[in-house]
mmCIF file of C-alpha atoms in Angstrom:
data_model
loop_
_atom_site.group_PDB
_atom_site.id
_atom_site.type_symbol
_atom_site.label_atom_id
_atom_site.label_comp_id
_atom_site.label_asym_id
_atom_site.label_seq_id
_atom_site.Cartn_x
_atom_site.Cartn_y
_atom_site.Cartn_z
ATOM 1 C CA MET A 1 -86.423 -7.055 -25.432
ATOM 2 C CA THR A 2 -89.957 -6.933 -24.028
ATOM 3 C CA VAL A 3 -91.176 -9.291 -21.309
ATOM 4 C CA GLN A 4 -93.621 -10.992 -23.672
ATOM 5 C CA THR A 5 -90.937 -11.556 -26.314
ATOM 6 C CA PHE A 6 -88.613 -13.013 -23.688
ATOM 7 C CA ILE A 7 -91.311 -15.358 -22.368
ATOM 8 C CA SER A 8 -92.142 -16.514 -25.915
ATOM 9 C CA LEU A 9 -88.511 -17.430 -26.496
ATOM 10 C CA GLN A 10 -88.371 -19.367 -23.218
ATOM 11 C CA LYS A 11 -91.554 -21.278 -24.050
ATOM 12 C CA ALA A 12 -89.736 -22.730 -27.019
ATOM 13 C CA GLY A 13 -87.173 -24.294 -24.677
ATOM 14 C CA SER A 14 -87.045 -27.488 -22.612
ATOM 15 C CA ARG A 15 -88.902 -26.002 -19.620
ATOM 16 C CA SER A 16 -91.798 -24.627 -21.637
ATOM 17 C CA GLN A 17 -94.519 -25.752 -19.211
ATOM 18 C CA GLU A 18 -93.010 -23.689 -16.395
ATOM 19 C CA TRP A 19 -92.890 -20.628 -18.615
ATOM 20 C CA ILE A 20 -96.495 -21.146 -19.714
ATOM 21 C CA GLU A 21 -97.484 -21.126 -16.021
ATOM 22 C CA MET A 22 -95.348 -18.094 -15.250
ATOM 23 C CA GLU A 23 -96.803 -16.227 -18.214
ATOM 24 C CA ASP A 24 -100.298 -16.978 -16.942
ATOM 25 C CA TYR A 25 -99.461 -15.733 -13.424
ATOM 26 C CA TYR A 26 -97.797 -12.643 -14.884
ATOM 27 C CA ASN A 27 -100.736 -11.742 -17.127
ATOM 28 C CA ARG A 28 -103.234 -12.311 -14.301
ATOM 29 C CA LYS A 29 -101.060 -10.365 -11.831
ATOM 30 C CA LEU A 30 -100.909 -13.300 -9.430
ATOM 31 C CA TRP A 31 -97.662 -12.071 -7.886
ATOM 32 C CA HIS A 32 -97.438 -14.549 -5.014
ATOM 33 C CA GLN A 33 -97.879 -17.563 -7.281
ATOM 34 C CA LEU A 34 -95.447 -16.035 -9.783
ATOM 35 C CA THR A 35 -92.862 -15.501 -7.047
ATOM 36 C CA LEU A 36 -93.058 -19.153 -5.984
ATOM 37 C CA ALA A 37 -92.781 -20.288 -9.599
ATOM 38 C CA VAL A 38 -89.728 -18.099 -10.241
ATOM 39 C CA LEU A 39 -88.057 -19.330 -7.049
ATOM 40 C CA LYS A 40 -88.614 -22.935 -8.079
ATOM 41 C CA TYR A 41 -87.321 -22.207 -11.566
ATOM 42 C CA VAL A 42 -84.055 -20.574 -10.496
ATOM 43 C CA LYS A 43 -83.403 -23.197 -7.805
ATOM 44 C CA THR A 44 -83.892 -26.283 -9.949
ATOM 45 C CA GLY A 45 -82.493 -27.695 -13.149
ATOM 46 C CA ASP A 46 -79.367 -26.824 -15.094
ATOM 47 C CA HIS A 47 -79.078 -23.327 -16.541
ATOM 48 C CA ASN A 48 -76.703 -22.156 -19.250
ATOM 49 C CA PRO A 49 -74.206 -19.499 -18.153
ATOM 50 C CA GLY A 50 -75.819 -16.063 -18.280
ATOM 51 C CA HIS A 51 -79.371 -17.397 -18.454
ATOM 52 C CA LEU A 52 -80.419 -16.579 -14.892
ATOM 53 C CA SER A 53 -78.948 -13.108 -15.079
ATOM 54 C CA GLU A 54 -81.003 -12.537 -18.241
ATOM 55 C CA VAL A 55 -84.136 -13.898 -16.523
ATOM 56 C CA HIS A 56 -83.603 -11.400 -13.720
ATOM 57 C CA LYS A 57 -82.762 -8.464 -15.978
ATOM 58 C CA THR A 58 -85.547 -8.932 -18.519
ATOM 59 C CA PHE A 59 -88.301 -10.660 -16.546
ATOM 60 C CA VAL A 60 -87.978 -10.417 -12.751
ATOM 61 C CA SER A 61 -86.941 -6.757 -12.699
ATOM 62 C CA ASP A 62 -90.254 -5.886 -14.382
ATOM 63 C CA PHE A 63 -92.244 -6.883 -11.300
ATOM 64 C CA ASP A 64 -89.649 -7.071 -8.492
ATOM 65 C CA HIS A 65 -91.419 -4.240 -6.636
ATOM 66 C CA ARG A 66 -94.356 -6.610 -6.202
ATOM 67 C CA ILE A 67 -92.279 -9.437 -4.715
ATOM 68 C CA SER A 68 -91.726 -9.729 -0.968
ATOM 69 C CA SER A 69 -88.275 -8.521 0.043
ATOM 70 C CA LEU A 70 -87.336 -11.897 1.505
ATOM 71 C CA ALA A 71 -88.292 -13.765 -1.669
ATOM 72 C CA LEU A 72 -86.540 -11.162 -3.825
ATOM 73 C CA SER A 73 -83.358 -11.581 -1.799
ATOM 74 C CA SER A 74 -83.545 -15.383 -2.219
ATOM 75 C CA ILE A 75 -83.968 -15.079 -5.969
ATOM 76 C CA GLY A 76 -81.241 -12.434 -6.183
ATOM 77 C CA LEU A 77 -78.680 -14.493 -4.269
ATOM 78 C CA ILE A 78 -79.151 -17.411 -6.662
ATOM 79 C CA VAL A 79 -78.963 -15.134 -9.695
ATOM 80 C CA ALA A 80 -75.823 -13.471 -8.309
ATOM 81 C CA GLU A 81 -73.878 -16.696 -8.850
ATOM 82 C CA ASP A 82 -74.602 -16.314 -12.577
ATOM 83 C CA ILE A 83 -73.428 -12.698 -12.718
ATOM 84 C CA PRO A 84 -69.831 -12.131 -13.933
ATOM 85 C CA ALA A 85 -67.535 -11.900 -10.899
ATOM 86 C CA ALA A 86 -66.506 -8.327 -11.677
ATOM 87 C CA GLU A 87 -70.157 -7.208 -11.656
ATOM 88 C CA ARG A 88 -71.484 -9.367 -8.806
ATOM 89 C CA LEU A 89 -70.836 -6.943 -5.973
ATOM 90 C CA GLU A 90 -72.540 -4.080 -7.814
ATOM 91 C CA PHE A 91 -75.529 -6.342 -8.549
ATOM 92 C CA LEU A 92 -75.909 -7.217 -4.865
ATOM 93 C CA GLU A 93 -75.524 -3.623 -3.721
ATOM 94 C CA ASN A 94 -78.329 -2.589 -6.090
ATOM 95 C CA LEU A 95 -80.433 -5.470 -4.809
ATOM 96 C CA LEU A 96 -79.759 -4.367 -1.240
ATOM 97 C CA LYS A 97 -81.364 -0.983 -1.946
ATOM 98 C CA LYS A 98 -84.566 -2.758 -2.964
ATOM 99 C CA VAL A 99 -84.822 -4.838 0.241
ATOM 100 C CA SER A 100 -83.463 -2.344 2.778
ATOM 101 C CA ASN A 101 -86.841 -2.142 4.532
ATOM 102 C CA HIS A 102 -86.731 -5.832 5.501
ATOM 103 C CA PRO A 103 -84.125 -6.767 8.185
ATOM 104 C CA GLU A 104 -83.841 -10.464 7.300
ATOM 105 C CA ALA A 105 -83.519 -9.848 3.555
ATOM 106 C CA LYS A 106 -81.023 -7.081 4.269
ATOM 107 C CA ILE A 107 -78.907 -9.395 6.435
ATOM 108 C CA LYS A 108 -78.797 -12.085 3.725
ATOM 109 C CA ILE A 109 -77.614 -9.659 1.059
ATOM 110 C CA MET A 110 -75.135 -7.850 3.313
ATOM 111 C CA ALA A 111 -73.640 -11.169 4.419
ATOM 112 C CA LYS A 112 -73.097 -12.181 0.805
ATOM 113 C CA THR A 113 -71.491 -8.847 -0.078
ATOM 114 C CA GLY A 114 -69.211 -9.278 2.930
ATOM 115 C CA SER A 115 -68.164 -12.714 1.709
ATOM 116 C CA LEU A 116 -67.361 -11.309 -1.738
ATOM 117 C CA ARG A 117 -65.318 -8.498 -0.201
ATOM 118 C CA ILE A 118 -63.258 -11.019 1.760
ATOM 119 C CA ASP A 119 -62.627 -12.907 -1.503
ATOM 120 C CA GLN A 120 -61.431 -9.604 -2.998
ATOM 121 C CA GLY A 121 -59.057 -8.996 -0.092
ATOM 122 C CA GLN A 122 -61.131 -6.212 1.505
ATOM 123 C CA VAL A 123 -60.928 -7.874 4.932
ATOM 124 C CA GLU A 124 -60.720 -4.785 7.143
ATOM 125 C CA GLU A 125 -63.822 -3.249 5.548
ATOM 126 C CA VAL A 126 -65.747 -6.403 6.403
ATOM 127 C CA GLN A 127 -64.999 -5.992 10.108
ATOM 128 C CA GLU A 128 -67.234 -2.918 10.249
ATOM 129 C CA LEU A 129 -69.868 -4.691 8.176
ATOM 130 C CA ILE A 130 -69.929 -7.571 10.681
ATOM 131 C CA LYS A 131 -70.521 -5.124 13.545
ATOM 132 C CA GLU A 132 -73.462 -3.613 11.670
ATOM 133 C CA LEU A 133 -74.832 -7.042 10.842
ATOM 134 C CA GLU A 134 -74.509 -8.208 14.436
ATOM 135 C CA GLU A 135 -76.729 -5.342 15.581
ATOM 136 C CA LEU A 136 -79.307 -6.260 12.945
ATOM 137 C CA VAL A 137 -79.195 -9.943 13.881
ATOM 138 C CA ASN A 138 -79.571 -9.178 17.595
ATOM 139 C CA SER A 139 -82.565 -6.953 16.846
ATOM 140 C CA LEU A 140 -84.458 -9.949 15.423
ATOM 141 C CA GLY A 141 -84.924 -11.325 18.912
ATOM 142 C CA GLU A 142 -85.069 -15.008 18.000
ATOM 143 C CA ILE A 143 -83.035 -17.404 15.889
ATOM 144 C CA THR A 144 -84.044 -17.205 12.223
ATOM 145 C CA PRO A 145 -82.664 -18.808 9.045
ATOM 146 C CA VAL A 146 -80.683 -15.627 8.284
ATOM 147 C CA HIS A 147 -78.608 -16.113 11.431
ATOM 148 C CA GLY A 148 -76.801 -18.815 9.453
ATOM 149 C CA ALA A 149 -75.793 -16.291 6.777
ATOM 150 C CA PHE A 150 -74.376 -13.974 9.433
ATOM 151 C CA TYR A 151 -72.420 -16.686 11.259
ATOM 152 C CA GLU A 152 -71.113 -18.078 7.960
ATOM 153 C CA LEU A 153 -69.688 -14.645 7.107
ATOM 154 C CA SER A 154 -68.324 -14.105 10.610
ATOM 155 C CA ALA A 155 -66.617 -17.513 10.603
ATOM 156 C CA LYS A 156 -65.106 -16.812 7.177
ATOM 157 C CA PHE A 157 -63.767 -13.487 8.449
ATOM 158 C CA TYR A 158 -62.154 -15.051 11.523
ATOM 159 C CA LYS A 159 -60.692 -17.851 9.411
ATOM 160 C CA VAL A 160 -58.914 -15.307 7.211
ATOM 161 C CA LYS A 161 -57.743 -13.417 10.309
ATOM 162 C CA GLY A 162 -56.390 -16.625 11.876
ATOM 163 C CA ASP A 163 -58.574 -16.258 14.972
ATOM 164 C CA TYR A 164 -59.110 -19.934 15.771
ATOM 165 C CA ASN A 165 -61.229 -19.353 18.872
ATOM 166 C CA SER A 166 -63.753 -17.064 17.193
ATOM 167 C CA PHE A 167 -63.817 -19.198 14.045
ATOM 168 C CA TYR A 168 -64.632 -22.286 16.112
ATOM 169 C CA ARG A 169 -67.393 -20.497 18.046
ATOM 170 C CA ASP A 170 -69.111 -18.980 15.019
ATOM 171 C CA SER A 171 -68.729 -22.095 12.881
ATOM 172 C CA LEU A 172 -70.629 -24.122 15.474
ATOM 173 C CA ARG A 173 -73.269 -21.383 15.609
ATOM 174 C CA TYR A 174 -73.529 -21.516 11.821
ATOM 175 C CA LEU A 175 -74.038 -25.273 11.900
ATOM 176 C CA GLY A 176 -76.781 -24.795 14.463
ATOM 177 C CA CYS A 177 -78.709 -22.588 12.022
ATOM 178 C CA ILE A 178 -78.623 -24.753 8.909
ATOM 179 C CA ASP A 179 -79.784 -28.140 7.680
ATOM 180 C CA LEU A 180 -76.732 -30.325 6.978
ATOM 181 C CA ALA A 181 -78.663 -31.910 4.124
ATOM 182 C CA ASP A 182 -78.254 -28.621 2.227
ATOM 183 C CA LEU A 183 -74.461 -29.084 2.133
ATOM 184 C CA THR A 184 -72.641 -31.232 -0.412
ATOM 185 C CA SER A 185 -70.326 -34.012 0.786
ATOM 186 C CA LYS A 186 -67.325 -31.862 -0.112
ATOM 187 C CA GLN A 187 -68.690 -28.888 1.840
ATOM 188 C CA LYS A 188 -69.304 -31.090 4.879
ATOM 189 C CA GLN A 189 -65.743 -32.414 4.750
ATOM 190 C CA GLU A 190 -64.263 -28.924 4.382
ATOM 191 C CA HIS A 191 -66.333 -27.503 7.237
ATOM 192 C CA ALA A 192 -65.518 -30.454 9.498
ATOM 193 C CA PHE A 193 -61.792 -30.305 8.731
ATOM 194 C CA HIS A 194 -61.406 -26.578 9.375
ATOM 195 C CA ILE A 195 -63.573 -26.621 12.499
ATOM 196 C CA GLY A 196 -61.525 -29.560 13.765
ATOM 197 C CA LEU A 197 -58.300 -27.633 13.153
ATOM 198 C CA SER A 198 -59.632 -24.596 14.983
ATOM 199 C CA ALA A 199 -60.662 -26.757 17.955
ATOM 200 C CA LEU A 200 -57.113 -28.082 18.181
ATOM 201 C CA LEU A 201 -55.385 -24.745 17.632
ATOM 202 C CA GLY A 202 -57.661 -22.417 19.600
ATOM 203 C CA ASP A 203 -55.949 -21.456 22.845
ATOM 204 C CA LYS A 204 -59.325 -20.964 24.540
ATOM 205 C CA VAL A 205 -61.009 -24.078 23.202
ATOM 206 C CA TYR A 206 -60.956 -26.918 25.710
ATOM 207 C CA ASN A 207 -64.452 -28.231 25.068
ATOM 208 C CA PHE A 208 -64.496 -30.809 22.278
ATOM 209 C CA GLY A 209 -67.790 -32.378 23.272
ATOM 210 C CA GLU A 210 -70.096 -30.382 21.004
ATOM 211 C CA LEU A 211 -67.941 -30.994 17.929
ATOM 212 C CA LEU A 212 -67.346 -34.677 18.639
ATOM 213 C CA ALA A 213 -71.071 -35.244 19.061
ATOM 214 C CA HIS A 214 -71.958 -33.359 15.880
ATOM 215 C CA PRO A 215 -73.058 -35.453 12.865
ATOM 216 C CA LEU A 216 -70.870 -33.271 10.628
ATOM 217 C CA LEU A 217 -67.830 -35.138 11.912
ATOM 218 C CA GLU A 218 -69.048 -38.332 10.236
ATOM 219 C CA SER A 219 -67.902 -36.841 6.917
ATOM 220 C CA LEU A 220 -64.265 -37.003 8.089
ATOM 221 C CA LYS A 221 -64.209 -40.558 9.413
ATOM 222 C CA ILE A 222 -63.442 -41.877 5.935
ATOM 223 C CA ALA A 223 -62.008 -38.805 4.190
ATOM 224 C CA CYS A 224 -59.565 -37.839 6.967
ATOM 225 C CA PRO A 225 -59.803 -40.267 9.904
ATOM 226 C CA TRP A 226 -56.613 -39.127 11.621
ATOM 227 C CA ILE A 227 -58.062 -35.731 12.557
ATOM 228 C CA VAL A 228 -61.054 -37.434 14.196
ATOM 229 C CA GLU A 229 -58.653 -39.658 16.135
ATOM 230 C CA LEU A 230 -56.645 -36.585 17.105
ATOM 231 C CA LEU A 231 -59.732 -34.780 18.396
ATOM 232 C CA LEU A 232 -60.653 -37.839 20.442
ATOM 233 C CA ALA A 233 -57.110 -37.969 21.812
ATOM 234 C CA PHE A 234 -57.312 -34.329 22.902
ATOM 235 C CA ASN A 235 -60.712 -34.948 24.425
ATOM 236 C CA ARG A 236 -59.048 -37.571 26.653
ATOM 237 C CA GLY A 237 -55.800 -35.672 27.103
ATOM 238 C CA ASP A 238 -54.047 -38.712 25.637
ATOM 239 C CA MET A 239 -50.422 -37.723 25.071
ATOM 240 C CA ASN A 240 -49.490 -41.222 23.849
ATOM 241 C CA LYS A 241 -52.059 -41.035 21.064
ATOM 242 C CA LEU A 242 -50.923 -37.512 20.191
ATOM 243 C CA GLU A 243 -47.375 -38.810 19.651
ATOM 244 C CA GLN A 244 -48.619 -41.872 17.786
ATOM 245 C CA LEU A 245 -50.518 -39.644 15.331
ATOM 246 C CA GLN A 246 -47.672 -37.156 14.873
ATOM 247 C CA PRO A 247 -46.602 -38.551 11.470
ATOM 248 C CA GLN A 248 -50.068 -37.567 10.178
ATOM 249 C CA TRP A 249 -50.722 -34.253 11.907
ATOM 250 C CA SER A 250 -47.187 -32.946 11.399
ATOM 251 C CA GLN A 251 -47.887 -32.938 7.652
ATOM 252 C CA GLN A 252 -50.563 -30.270 8.180
ATOM 253 C CA PRO A 253 -48.716 -26.886 8.137
ATOM 254 C CA ASP A 254 -50.808 -25.107 10.817
ATOM 255 C CA LEU A 255 -50.521 -28.012 13.244
ATOM 256 C CA ALA A 256 -46.811 -28.494 12.553
ATOM 257 C CA ARG A 257 -46.157 -24.790 13.213
ATOM 258 C CA ASN A 258 -47.918 -25.025 16.559
ATOM 259 C CA GLU A 259 -46.402 -28.285 17.815
ATOM 260 C CA VAL A 260 -45.325 -26.889 21.202
ATOM 261 C CA ALA A 261 -48.696 -25.267 21.874
ATOM 262 C CA LEU A 262 -50.544 -28.442 20.835
ATOM 263 C CA LYS A 263 -48.545 -30.605 23.216
ATOM 264 C CA GLN A 264 -49.085 -28.164 26.081
ATOM 265 C CA LYS A 265 -52.823 -28.072 25.383
ATOM 266 C CA CYS A 266 -53.031 -31.857 25.321
ATOM 267 C CA ALA A 267 -51.098 -31.946 28.599
ATOM 268 C CA LEU A 268 -53.588 -29.519 30.183
ATOM 269 C CA LEU A 269 -56.438 -31.742 29.043
ATOM 270 C CA GLY A 270 -54.544 -34.741 30.407
ATOM 271 C CA LEU A 271 -54.343 -33.031 33.802
ATOM 272 C CA MET A 272 -58.092 -32.450 33.698
ATOM 273 C CA GLU A 273 -58.638 -36.122 32.823
ATOM 274 C CA LEU A 274 -56.402 -37.231 35.664
ATOM 275 C CA THR A 275 -58.303 -35.047 38.129
ATOM 276 C CA PHE A 276 -61.720 -35.982 36.830
ATOM 277 C CA ASN A 277 -61.072 -39.720 37.080
ATOM 278 C CA ARG A 278 -59.977 -39.620 40.696
ATOM 279 C CA ALA A 279 -62.321 -39.753 43.645
ATOM 280 C CA SER A 280 -62.813 -36.390 45.327
ATOM 281 C CA SER A 281 -61.116 -37.795 48.439
ATOM 282 C CA SER A 282 -58.034 -38.827 46.451
ATOM 283 C CA ARG A 283 -56.965 -35.755 44.563
ATOM 284 C CA SER A 284 -53.619 -35.102 46.213
ATOM 285 C CA ILE A 285 -51.424 -36.111 43.321
ATOM 286 C CA PRO A 286 -47.613 -36.319 43.398
ATOM 287 C CA PHE A 287 -45.740 -34.314 40.807
ATOM 288 C CA SER A 288 -44.251 -37.586 39.549
ATOM 289 C CA GLU A 289 -47.698 -39.054 38.823
ATOM 290 C CA VAL A 290 -48.802 -35.928 36.960
ATOM 291 C CA ALA A 291 -45.542 -35.934 34.981
ATOM 292 C CA ALA A 292 -46.041 -39.569 33.955
ATOM 293 C CA ALA A 293 -49.665 -38.962 32.924
ATOM 294 C CA VAL A 294 -48.928 -35.946 30.722
ATOM 295 C CA LYS A 295 -45.419 -36.994 29.609
ATOM 296 C CA LEU A 296 -43.631 -33.937 30.976
ATOM 297 C CA PRO A 297 -40.467 -33.597 33.076
ATOM 298 C CA VAL A 298 -41.275 -33.351 36.801
ATOM 299 C CA ASP A 299 -39.817 -29.830 36.972
ATOM 300 C CA GLU A 300 -42.461 -28.606 34.462
ATOM 301 C CA VAL A 301 -45.480 -29.906 36.389
ATOM 302 C CA GLU A 302 -45.848 -26.870 38.620
ATOM 303 C CA LEU A 303 -46.069 -24.487 35.652
ATOM 304 C CA LEU A 304 -48.602 -26.756 33.955
ATOM 305 C CA VAL A 305 -50.838 -26.825 37.032
ATOM 306 C CA MET A 306 -50.548 -23.050 37.473
ATOM 307 C CA LYS A 307 -51.651 -22.541 33.881
ATOM 308 C CA ALA A 308 -54.560 -24.951 34.291
ATOM 309 C CA ILE A 309 -55.702 -23.087 37.400
ATOM 310 C CA SER A 310 -55.378 -19.701 35.653
ATOM 311 C CA LEU A 311 -57.555 -20.995 32.793
ATOM 312 C CA ASN A 312 -60.121 -22.281 35.318
ATOM 313 C CA LEU A 313 -59.712 -25.812 34.011
ATOM 314 C CA VAL A 314 -58.993 -27.111 37.507
ATOM 315 C CA ARG A 315 -59.025 -25.687 41.006
ATOM 316 C CA GLY A 316 -56.677 -26.464 43.825
ATOM 317 C CA SER A 317 -53.274 -25.677 45.282
ATOM 318 C CA ILE A 318 -49.642 -26.677 44.936
ATOM 319 C CA ASP A 319 -47.494 -28.004 47.788
ATOM 320 C CA GLU A 320 -43.979 -27.197 46.618
ATOM 321 C CA CYS A 321 -42.310 -28.773 49.637
ATOM 322 C CA ASP A 322 -43.917 -32.194 49.269
ATOM 323 C CA LYS A 323 -44.126 -31.937 45.453
ATOM 324 C CA VAL A 324 -47.853 -32.598 45.489
ATOM 325 C CA VAL A 325 -50.807 -30.894 43.784
ATOM 326 C CA ASN A 326 -54.097 -30.803 45.669
ATOM 327 C CA LEU A 327 -56.842 -30.549 43.072
ATOM 328 C CA THR A 328 -60.407 -30.071 44.282
ATOM 329 C CA TRP A 329 -62.301 -29.632 41.022
ATOM 330 C CA SER A 330 -62.104 -30.260 37.289
ATOM 331 C CA ASN A 331 -64.270 -28.302 34.899
ATOM 332 C CA GLN A 332 -66.793 -31.027 34.062
ATOM 333 C CA GLU A 333 -68.369 -28.860 31.391
ATOM 334 C CA TYR A 334 -65.628 -30.098 29.120
ATOM 335 C CA TRP A 335 -66.392 -33.746 29.727
ATOM 336 C CA THR A 336 -69.880 -34.065 28.370
ATOM 337 C CA TYR A 337 -68.827 -36.275 25.467
ATOM 338 C CA LEU A 338 -69.006 -39.979 26.353
ATOM 339 C CA ARG A 339 -65.578 -41.441 25.790
#
């Protein structure tokens, strides 16, 4: 089918005015205006299955060499969702060849191919792709919109690998690169839930302030309020609240599997809270007081304090003879959220 025949058919449809404009831009070789019109067309309205792929194949491919690489990648990523799943990866790889001279366009396409490979179970191959993408992203020098595509892929990779710490870090970076208004309510809830889980389960995550202050968390206050309450409890090191919420969180398989680790983490945060709330001149704390605050047997306090010191959550010393901990500092970085 020729371009003109295709356009004539489209002009007979419900969006005829747009096609009349695009035909005019095409005939007059006004490529910039045509690019903007095509972008608007593919982004808006409802399209029948297969329509966008036909628009790309018959119309856009005729002048894609005249479109900026960044715009072509944007159009291609939207069209890719209309390509049959079995052919989508090949479509994107062909598109990548056309934009390989533009780092930002290249990153967007590579990130999408990486996401598709993860969906197809090709997780290990994606690890090398992420390394290549990271070099490209770092070469940009400043934060750009395509950083979000990279961090979204990286977070997805770490989620599949079960690396809670890295998933939490890159998910927050992803959120820092996007406009939340571009996410649906369901997407917001899913992101918030999984980031919340990773904050709880990550053995290197003791800073809940950034997540608790993030507007994304509002999406969970109605859909899944118990996880917000649980995050707040961890932020305070509140062992009583942790136990009170156990009927809810124990129904979540990942949290239930990690019950011992969760309770130890909450106890560590409780020790930090205890230290932080005491005057600097009154931080010699009996083992018995620590045990009561974090709901542990007295004979487990020493190990808890040693772990907290090793993680640089607190600083101080332990007097085994007098059963007293002398804590001189609590990592205040983790207490930026107003409780």
